XYZ file of C-alpha atoms in Angstrom:
527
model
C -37.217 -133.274 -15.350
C -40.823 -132.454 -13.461
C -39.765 -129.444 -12.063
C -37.433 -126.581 -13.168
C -34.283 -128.415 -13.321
C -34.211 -130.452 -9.799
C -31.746 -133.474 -10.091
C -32.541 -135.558 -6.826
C -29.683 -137.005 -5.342
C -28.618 -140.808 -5.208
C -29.407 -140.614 -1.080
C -32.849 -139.427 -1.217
C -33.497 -142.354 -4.531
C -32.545 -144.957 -2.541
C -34.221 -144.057 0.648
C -37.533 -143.788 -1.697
C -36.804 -147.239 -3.235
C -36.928 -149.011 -0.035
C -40.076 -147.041 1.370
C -41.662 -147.380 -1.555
C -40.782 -150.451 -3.314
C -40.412 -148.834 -6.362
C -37.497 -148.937 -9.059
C -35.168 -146.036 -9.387
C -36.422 -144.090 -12.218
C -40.032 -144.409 -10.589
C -38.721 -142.782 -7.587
C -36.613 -140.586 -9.330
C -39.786 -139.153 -11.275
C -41.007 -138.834 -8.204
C -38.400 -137.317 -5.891
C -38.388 -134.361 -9.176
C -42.120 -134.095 -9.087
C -41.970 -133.328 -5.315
C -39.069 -130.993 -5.847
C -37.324 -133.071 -3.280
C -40.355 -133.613 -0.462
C -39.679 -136.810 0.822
C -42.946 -137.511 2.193
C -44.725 -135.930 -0.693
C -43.024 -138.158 -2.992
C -43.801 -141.155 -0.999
C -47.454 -139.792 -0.915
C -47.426 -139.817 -4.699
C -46.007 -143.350 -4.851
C -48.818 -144.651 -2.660
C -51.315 -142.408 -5.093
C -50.048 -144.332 -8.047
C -50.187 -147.859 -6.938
C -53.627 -147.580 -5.481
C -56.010 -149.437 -7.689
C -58.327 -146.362 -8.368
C -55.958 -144.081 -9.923
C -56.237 -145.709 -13.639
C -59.953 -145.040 -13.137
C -60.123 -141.624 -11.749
C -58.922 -141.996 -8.214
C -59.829 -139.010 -5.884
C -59.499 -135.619 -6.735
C -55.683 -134.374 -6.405
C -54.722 -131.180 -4.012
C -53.610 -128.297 -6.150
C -52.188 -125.501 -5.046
C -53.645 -122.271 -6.739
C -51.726 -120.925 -9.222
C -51.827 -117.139 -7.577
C -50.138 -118.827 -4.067
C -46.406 -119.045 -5.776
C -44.511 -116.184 -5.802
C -46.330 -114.130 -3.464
C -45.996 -116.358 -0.256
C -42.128 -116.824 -1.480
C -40.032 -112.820 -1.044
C -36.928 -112.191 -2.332
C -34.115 -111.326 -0.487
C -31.351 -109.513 -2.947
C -29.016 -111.717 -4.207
C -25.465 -111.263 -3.611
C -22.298 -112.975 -5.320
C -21.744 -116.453 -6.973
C -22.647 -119.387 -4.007
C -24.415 -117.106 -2.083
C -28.133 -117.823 -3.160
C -30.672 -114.973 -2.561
C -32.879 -115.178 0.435
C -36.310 -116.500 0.546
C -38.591 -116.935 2.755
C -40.242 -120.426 3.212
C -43.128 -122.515 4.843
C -43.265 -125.853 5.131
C -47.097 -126.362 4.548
C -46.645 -125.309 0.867
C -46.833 -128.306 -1.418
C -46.064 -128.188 -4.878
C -48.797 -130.092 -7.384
C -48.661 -134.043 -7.419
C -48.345 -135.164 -10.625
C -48.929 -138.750 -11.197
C -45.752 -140.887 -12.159
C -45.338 -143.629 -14.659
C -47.248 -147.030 -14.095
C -45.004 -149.202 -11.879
C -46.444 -152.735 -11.793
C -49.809 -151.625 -14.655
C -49.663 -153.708 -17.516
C -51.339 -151.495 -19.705
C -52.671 -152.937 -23.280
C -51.096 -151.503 -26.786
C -47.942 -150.014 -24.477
C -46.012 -150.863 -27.761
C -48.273 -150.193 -30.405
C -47.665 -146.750 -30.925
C -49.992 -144.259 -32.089
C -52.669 -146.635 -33.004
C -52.786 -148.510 -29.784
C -52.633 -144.933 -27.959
C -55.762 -143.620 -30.060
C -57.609 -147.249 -29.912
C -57.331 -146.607 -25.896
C -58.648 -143.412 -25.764
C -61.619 -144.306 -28.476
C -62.769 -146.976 -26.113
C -61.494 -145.875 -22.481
C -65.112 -144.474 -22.137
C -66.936 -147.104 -21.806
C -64.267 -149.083 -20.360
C -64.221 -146.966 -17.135
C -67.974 -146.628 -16.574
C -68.303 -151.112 -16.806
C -65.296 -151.701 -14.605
C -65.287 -148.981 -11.652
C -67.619 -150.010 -9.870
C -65.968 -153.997 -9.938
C -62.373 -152.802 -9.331
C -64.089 -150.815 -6.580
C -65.891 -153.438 -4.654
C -62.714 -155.649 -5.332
C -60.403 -153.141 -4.034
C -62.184 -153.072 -1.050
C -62.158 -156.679 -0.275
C -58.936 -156.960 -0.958
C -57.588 -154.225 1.801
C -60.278 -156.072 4.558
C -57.826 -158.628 5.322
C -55.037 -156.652 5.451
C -56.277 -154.092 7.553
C -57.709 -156.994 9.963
C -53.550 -158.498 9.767
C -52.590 -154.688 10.575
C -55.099 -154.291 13.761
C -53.866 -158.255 14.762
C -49.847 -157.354 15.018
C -50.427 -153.730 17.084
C -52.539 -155.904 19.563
C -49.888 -158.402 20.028
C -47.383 -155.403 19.904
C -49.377 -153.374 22.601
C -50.190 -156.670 24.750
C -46.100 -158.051 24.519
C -45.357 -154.750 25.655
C -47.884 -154.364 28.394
C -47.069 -158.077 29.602
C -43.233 -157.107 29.661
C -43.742 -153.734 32.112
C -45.803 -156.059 33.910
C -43.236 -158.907 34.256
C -40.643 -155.892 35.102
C -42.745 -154.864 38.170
C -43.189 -158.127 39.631
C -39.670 -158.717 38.968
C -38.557 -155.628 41.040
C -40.754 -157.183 43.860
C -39.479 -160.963 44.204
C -36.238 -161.166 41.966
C -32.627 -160.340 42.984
C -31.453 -156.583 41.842
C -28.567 -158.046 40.150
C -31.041 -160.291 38.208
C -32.822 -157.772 37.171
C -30.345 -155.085 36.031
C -29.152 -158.760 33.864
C -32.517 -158.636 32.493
C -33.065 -154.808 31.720
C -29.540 -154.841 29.797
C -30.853 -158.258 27.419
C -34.489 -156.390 26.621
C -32.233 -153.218 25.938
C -30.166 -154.989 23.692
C -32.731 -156.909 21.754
C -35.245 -153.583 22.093
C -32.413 -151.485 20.252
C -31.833 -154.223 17.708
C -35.520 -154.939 16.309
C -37.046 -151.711 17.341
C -38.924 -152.683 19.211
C -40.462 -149.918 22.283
C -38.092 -147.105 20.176
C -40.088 -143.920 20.386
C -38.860 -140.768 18.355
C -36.855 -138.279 20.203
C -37.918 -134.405 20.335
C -35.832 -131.953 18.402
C -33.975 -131.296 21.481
C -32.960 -135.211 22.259
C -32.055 -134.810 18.413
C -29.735 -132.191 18.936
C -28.105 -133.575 22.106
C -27.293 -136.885 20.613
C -25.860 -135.451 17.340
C -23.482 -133.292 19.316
C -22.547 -136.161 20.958
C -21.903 -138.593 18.013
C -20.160 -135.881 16.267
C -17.650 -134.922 19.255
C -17.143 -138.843 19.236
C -16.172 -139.047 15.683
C -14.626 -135.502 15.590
C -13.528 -134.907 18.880
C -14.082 -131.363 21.271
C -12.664 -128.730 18.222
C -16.220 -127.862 16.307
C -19.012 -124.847 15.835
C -20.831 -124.600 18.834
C -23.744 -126.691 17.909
C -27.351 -125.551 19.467
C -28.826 -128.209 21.371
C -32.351 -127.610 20.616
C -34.055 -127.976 17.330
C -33.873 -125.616 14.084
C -36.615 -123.016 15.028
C -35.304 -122.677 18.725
C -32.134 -122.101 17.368
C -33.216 -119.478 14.743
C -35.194 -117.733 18.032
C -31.742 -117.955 19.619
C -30.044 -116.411 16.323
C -32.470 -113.821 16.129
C -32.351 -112.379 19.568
C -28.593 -112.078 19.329
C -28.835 -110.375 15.731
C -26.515 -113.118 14.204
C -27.520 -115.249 11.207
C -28.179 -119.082 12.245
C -25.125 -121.319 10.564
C -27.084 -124.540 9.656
C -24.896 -128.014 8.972
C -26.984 -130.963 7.639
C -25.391 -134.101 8.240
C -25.719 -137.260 6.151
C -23.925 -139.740 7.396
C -24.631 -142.158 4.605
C -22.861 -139.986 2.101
C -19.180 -140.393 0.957
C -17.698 -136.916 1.209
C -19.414 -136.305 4.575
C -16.235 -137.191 6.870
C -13.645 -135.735 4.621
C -15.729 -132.501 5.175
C -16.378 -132.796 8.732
C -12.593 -133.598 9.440
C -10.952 -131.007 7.339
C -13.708 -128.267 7.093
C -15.425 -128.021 9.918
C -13.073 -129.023 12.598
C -10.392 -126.507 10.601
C -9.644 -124.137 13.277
C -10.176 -121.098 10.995
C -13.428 -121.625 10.239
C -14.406 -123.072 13.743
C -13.396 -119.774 15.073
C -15.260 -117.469 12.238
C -18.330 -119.579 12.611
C -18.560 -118.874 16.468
C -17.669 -115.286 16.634
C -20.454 -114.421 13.930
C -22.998 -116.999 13.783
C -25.161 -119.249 16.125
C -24.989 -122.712 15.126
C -27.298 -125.908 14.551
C -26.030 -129.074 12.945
C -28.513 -132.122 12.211
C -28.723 -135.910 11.366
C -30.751 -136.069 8.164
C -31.948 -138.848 9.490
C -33.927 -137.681 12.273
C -36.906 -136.107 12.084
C -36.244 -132.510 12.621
C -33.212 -132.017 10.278
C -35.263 -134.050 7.722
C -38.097 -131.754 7.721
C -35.842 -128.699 7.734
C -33.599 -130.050 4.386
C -37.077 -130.531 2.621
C -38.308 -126.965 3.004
C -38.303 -125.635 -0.529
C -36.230 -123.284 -1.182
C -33.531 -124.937 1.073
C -32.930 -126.861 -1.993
C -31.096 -129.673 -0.336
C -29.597 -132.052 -3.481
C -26.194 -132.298 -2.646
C -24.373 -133.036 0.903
C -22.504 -131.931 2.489
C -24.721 -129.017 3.013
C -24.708 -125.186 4.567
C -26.594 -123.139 5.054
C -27.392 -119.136 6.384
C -31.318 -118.544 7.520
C -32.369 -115.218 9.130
C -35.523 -114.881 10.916
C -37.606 -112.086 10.126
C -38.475 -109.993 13.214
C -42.199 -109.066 12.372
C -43.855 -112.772 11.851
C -41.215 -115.125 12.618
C -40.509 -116.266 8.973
C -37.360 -118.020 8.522
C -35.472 -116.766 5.322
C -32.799 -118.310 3.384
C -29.411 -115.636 2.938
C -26.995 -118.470 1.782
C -26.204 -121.835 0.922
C -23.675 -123.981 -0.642
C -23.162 -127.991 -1.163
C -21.013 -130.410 -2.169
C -17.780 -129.434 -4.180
C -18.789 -125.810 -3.623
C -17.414 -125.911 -0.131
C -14.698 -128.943 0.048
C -11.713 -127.001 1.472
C -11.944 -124.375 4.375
C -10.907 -120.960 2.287
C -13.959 -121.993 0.064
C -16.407 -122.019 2.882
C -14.700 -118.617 4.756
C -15.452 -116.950 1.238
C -18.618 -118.201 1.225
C -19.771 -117.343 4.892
C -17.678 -113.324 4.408
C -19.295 -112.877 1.606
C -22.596 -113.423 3.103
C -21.785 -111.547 6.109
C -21.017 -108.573 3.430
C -23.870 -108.487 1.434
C -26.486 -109.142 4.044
C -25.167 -107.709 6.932
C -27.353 -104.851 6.559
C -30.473 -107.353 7.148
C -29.038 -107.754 10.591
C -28.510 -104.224 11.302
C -31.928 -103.695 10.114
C -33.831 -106.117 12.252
C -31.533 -104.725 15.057
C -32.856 -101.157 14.191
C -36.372 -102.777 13.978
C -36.222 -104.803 17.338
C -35.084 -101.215 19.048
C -37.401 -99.694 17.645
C -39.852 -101.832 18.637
C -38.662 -102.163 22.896
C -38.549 -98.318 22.813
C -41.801 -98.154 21.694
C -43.190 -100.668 24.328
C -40.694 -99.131 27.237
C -42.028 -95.632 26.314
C -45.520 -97.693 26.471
C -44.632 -99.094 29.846
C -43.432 -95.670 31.149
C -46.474 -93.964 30.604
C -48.374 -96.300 31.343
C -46.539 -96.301 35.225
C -46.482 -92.117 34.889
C -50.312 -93.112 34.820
C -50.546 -95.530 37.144
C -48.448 -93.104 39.979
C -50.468 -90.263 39.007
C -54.028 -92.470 39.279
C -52.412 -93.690 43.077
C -51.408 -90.512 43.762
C -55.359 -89.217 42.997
C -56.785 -92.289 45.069
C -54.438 -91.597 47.745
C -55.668 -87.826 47.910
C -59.008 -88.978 47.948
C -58.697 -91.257 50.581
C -57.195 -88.744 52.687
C -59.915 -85.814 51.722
C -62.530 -88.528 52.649
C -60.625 -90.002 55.603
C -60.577 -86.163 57.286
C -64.176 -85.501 56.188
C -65.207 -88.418 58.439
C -62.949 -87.028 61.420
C -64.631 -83.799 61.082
C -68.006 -85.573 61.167
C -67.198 -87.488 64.258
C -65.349 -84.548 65.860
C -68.548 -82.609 64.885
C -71.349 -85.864 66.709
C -68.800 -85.845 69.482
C -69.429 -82.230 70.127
C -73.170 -82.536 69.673
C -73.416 -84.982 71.986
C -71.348 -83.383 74.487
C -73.625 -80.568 74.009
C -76.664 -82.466 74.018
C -75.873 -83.962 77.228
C -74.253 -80.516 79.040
C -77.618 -79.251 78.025
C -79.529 -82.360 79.215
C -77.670 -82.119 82.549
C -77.626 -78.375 83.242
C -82.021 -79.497 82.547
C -82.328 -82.177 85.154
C -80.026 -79.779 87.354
C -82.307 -76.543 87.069
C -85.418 -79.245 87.461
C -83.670 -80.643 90.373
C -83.269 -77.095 92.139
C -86.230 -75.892 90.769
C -87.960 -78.664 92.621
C -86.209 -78.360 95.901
C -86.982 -74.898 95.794
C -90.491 -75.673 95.074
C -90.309 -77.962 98.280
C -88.060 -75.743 100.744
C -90.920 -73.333 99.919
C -93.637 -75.786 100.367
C -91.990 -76.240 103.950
C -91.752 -73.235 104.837
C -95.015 -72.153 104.486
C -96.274 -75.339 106.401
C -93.158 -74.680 109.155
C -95.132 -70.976 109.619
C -98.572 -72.260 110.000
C -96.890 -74.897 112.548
C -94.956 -72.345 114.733
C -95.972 -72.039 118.354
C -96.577 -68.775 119.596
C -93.395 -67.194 121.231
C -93.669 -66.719 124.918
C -92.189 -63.169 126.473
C -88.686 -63.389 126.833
C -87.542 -63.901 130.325
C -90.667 -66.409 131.273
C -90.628 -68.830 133.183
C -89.762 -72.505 131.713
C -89.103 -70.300 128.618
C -85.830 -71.439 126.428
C -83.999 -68.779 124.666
C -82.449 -70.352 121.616
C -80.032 -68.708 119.239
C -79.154 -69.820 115.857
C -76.002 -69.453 113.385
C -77.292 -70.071 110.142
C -74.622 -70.974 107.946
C -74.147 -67.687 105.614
C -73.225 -66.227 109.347
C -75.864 -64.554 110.170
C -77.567 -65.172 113.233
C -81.225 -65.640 114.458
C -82.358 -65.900 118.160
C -86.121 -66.829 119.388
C -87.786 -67.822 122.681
C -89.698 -71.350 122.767
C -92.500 -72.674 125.713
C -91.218 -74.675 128.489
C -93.048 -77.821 126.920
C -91.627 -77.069 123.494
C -89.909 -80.066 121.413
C -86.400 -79.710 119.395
C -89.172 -79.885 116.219
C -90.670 -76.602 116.827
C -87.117 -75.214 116.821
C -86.879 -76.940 113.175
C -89.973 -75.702 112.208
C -88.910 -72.026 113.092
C -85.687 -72.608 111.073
C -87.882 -74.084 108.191
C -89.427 -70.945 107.637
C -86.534 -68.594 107.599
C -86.313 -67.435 104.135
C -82.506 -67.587 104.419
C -83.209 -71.486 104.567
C -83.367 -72.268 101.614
C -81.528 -76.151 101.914
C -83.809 -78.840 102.186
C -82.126 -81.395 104.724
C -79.729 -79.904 107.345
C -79.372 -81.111 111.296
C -78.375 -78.876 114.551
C -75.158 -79.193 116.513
C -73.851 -77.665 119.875
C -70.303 -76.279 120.216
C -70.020 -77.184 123.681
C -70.329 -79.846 125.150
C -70.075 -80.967 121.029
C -73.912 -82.269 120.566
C -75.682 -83.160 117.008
C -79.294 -83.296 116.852
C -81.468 -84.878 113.880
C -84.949 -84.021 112.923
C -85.737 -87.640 112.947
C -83.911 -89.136 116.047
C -84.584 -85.873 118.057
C -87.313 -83.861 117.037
C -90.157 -85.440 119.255
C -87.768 -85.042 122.286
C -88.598 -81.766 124.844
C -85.954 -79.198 124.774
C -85.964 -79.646 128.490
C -84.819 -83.142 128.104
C -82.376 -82.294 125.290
C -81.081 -80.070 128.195
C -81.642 -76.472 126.136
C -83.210 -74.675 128.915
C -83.370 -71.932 129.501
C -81.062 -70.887 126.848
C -78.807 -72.417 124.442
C -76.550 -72.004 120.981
C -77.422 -73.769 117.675
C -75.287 -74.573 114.846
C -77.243 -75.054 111.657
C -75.327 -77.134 109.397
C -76.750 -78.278 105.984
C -76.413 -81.926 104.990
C -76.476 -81.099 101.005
């Protein structure tokens, strides 16, 4: 045996055989050298018939000796069938060692020692003449089949390509019934050769083997995930269960007895979904393939079980328990197996539980403070805002008040200029109105007009003009009163009610404005 004790099973031999084309104990060696990789092995086979292995081939991938136990922790182990966990990954590969020669003839096979020591004596200088020959040969050999390989997948790609084509002109000037016809034929003969059959994801996987086992089994089963293995362990995880993993071979004999007396046993159907999420797969598909030839899964036997745990930290998926073939061929043999599990690793759960706890009150105390800080950071800015939204009311409360300032100042200015300056010219008047004034003629003369004046702070001012004076000498005397002190203002009589302006009536004789010999004058300002 290549490695530690592996026995392959008769399944995985056979499967290798016809990939291969290889004879049993070849694939057997090689199934045991691969510690049960399926694709490794088939690797290896291709390895070993190539041509340039005899003569040194390329250089084989080894992994270091230092990367075995350390990338593979132990779980504790617990009772008989239930296997301690470990934790796994997929990209490890074991060392290829090269199998036996399957179609080498290789001279002095039979003659023992001799022939074995004659070999190596002369295998020397029989590599260095031929490798470069076998080489070159090698190579022309593979051209034509490589140039075959490239000629089918361009027919392939262009019968395809013609056939979508043929389906959308079809759609366009053939009956629907004619074509529905047609789709179901192609169907049929598409499913029969292969032909156009693409692989399904992990969760098309799932979906169909749920279906093909409720169609064999009927409704009365684990609740099967419909999503491929990792999903499923996500799922597993956050609900702190361990995932219940079925891998289904269909090809094997003891298969439906198990499926129809274990698994559909209402016992276990009910234990199984009350503690565990479950995930059943077609070894034949891609995703439960790849998951039965993880390592330590140790898949040899069917039908197979299994208990994985993902670990909380980095995702690894480890193994807690797993039985196969007679180990679990009634129902009380598979409820002792999944209790006991339950049991002894139980605490794994409670731990990861504690862990994942842990772990969200740590990021909600995180999140809380970090929102005490965010409030107390608005809170700050909103302060601020307001401190600088009041300084700038104060500041235009404060340029309003200049300017009304400025301007009460600017206008009480042009006011005090504006009196200043009509002060300056009532004065200017009045000193012309005294050099103007006619003399005044004795009162009582003859042609003489006696003329008396209310100012309008109620005082009153009488004076006696010549016969021949105008109404503008009796402006002039009022222009240089020094209770004048209003620059425009007119005369008016009481009776018979009589206004006189400087400009319409000055130049008129008060004889003609009929003020003779006496009369009374209203001074009235027009400011």
């Amino acid at each position: 045996m290549a490695d530690g004790g592996y026995v392959p099973d008769d399944l995985a031999v056979n499967r290798l055989q016809m990939v291969a084309h290889c004879d049993e104990a070849q694939a057997r060696f090689l199934l045991e050298a691969a510690r049960g990789n399926m694709d490794l092995a088939l690797q290896m086979a291709i390895e070993n018939s190539d041509a340039f292995g005899e003569h040194g081939g390329q250089a084989e991938r080894v992994i270091p000796q230092h990367a075995g136990p350390q990338l593979y922790p132990q779980i504790p182990g617990g009772q008989p069938g239930v296997g301690g966990g470990t934790a796994f990954d997929g990209d490890l590969l074991p060392p290829r060692p090269r199998a036996p020669m399957i179609s080498r003839g290789i001279a002095g096979s039979g003659g023992g020692a001799a022939g074995g020591a004659a070999a190596t004596a002369g295998g020397a200088v029989a590599g260095t003449t031929l490798a470069a020959p076998l080489s070159l040969l090698t190579f022309i050999l593979r051209v034509p089949l490589l140039a075959l390989g490239f000629g089918f997948r361009m027919m392939r790609f262009t019968v395809i390509n013609g056939v979508h084509a043929a389906a959308i002109v079809g759609d366009r000037v053939l009956p629907a019934r004619v074509m529905r016809a047609a789709r179901t034929v192609a169907a049929t003969v598409a499913a029969g050769t292969g032909v156009g059959r693409e692989e399904l994801d992990p969760t098309g996987q799932a979906a169909n083997f749920l279906a093909a086992f409720k169609a064999a089994y009927g409704d009365r089963h684990p609740r099967w995930q419909e999503s491929g293995w990792r999903v499923a362990c996500q799922q597993a995880r956050r609900e702190f269960k361990f995932l219940f993993v079925y891998l289904h071979s269909p090809e094997h004999e003891d298969t439906d007895l198990f499926c129809r007396t274990v698994l559909t046993c209402p016992d276990v159907v009910d234990y199984i979904n009350a503690n565990f999420v479950s995930w059943g797969g077609d070894v034949t598909t891609s995703d439960a393939f790849v998951l039965s030839q993880q390592t330590q899964m140790a898949v040899t036997r069917f039908p197979y079980v299994a208990l994985l745990s993902m670990a909380p930290a980095d995702n690894r998926v480890q193994l807690v328990a797993t039985a196969s073939g007679p180990a679990i061929e009634d129902p009380q043999s598979l409820l002792t197996l999944l209790r006991g599990a339950v049991a002894n690793f139980g605490a794994l759960l409670a731990a990861q539980r504690a862990e994942i706890e842990e772990r969200e009150h740590a990021r909600r105390l995180v999140e809380e403070q970090d929102a005490e800080y965010e409030a107390s950071l608005a809170a700050d800015r909103r302060r601020e805002a307001e401190r600088a939204e009041e300084r700038r009311r104060q500041e235009e409360e404060d340029q309003r008040r200049a300017e009304e300032e400025r301007q009460a100042r600017e206008a009480a200015d042009a006011e005090a200029a504006r009196l200043a300056d009509a002060a300056a010219s009532v004065e200017r008047r009045r000193q012309a109105a005294r050099a103007a004034l006619l003399p005044e003629p004795p009162a009582g003369s003859e042609g003489s007009a006696a003329i008396r004046l209310r100012l309008p702070d109620g005082t009153n001012v009488a004076r006696c003009f010549p016969k021949r004076a105008t109404l503008q000498a009796v402006f002039d005397f009022v222009d240089s009163l020094d209770a004048t002190s209003y620059y425009r203002y007119h005369l008016a009589a009481s009776y018979p009610r009589r206004v006189f302006l400087r400009a319409a009536h000055g130049p008129a004789s008060l004889q003609e404005l009929q003020l003779v010999p006496q009369a009374a004058l209203f001074v009235q300002p027009d400011e």
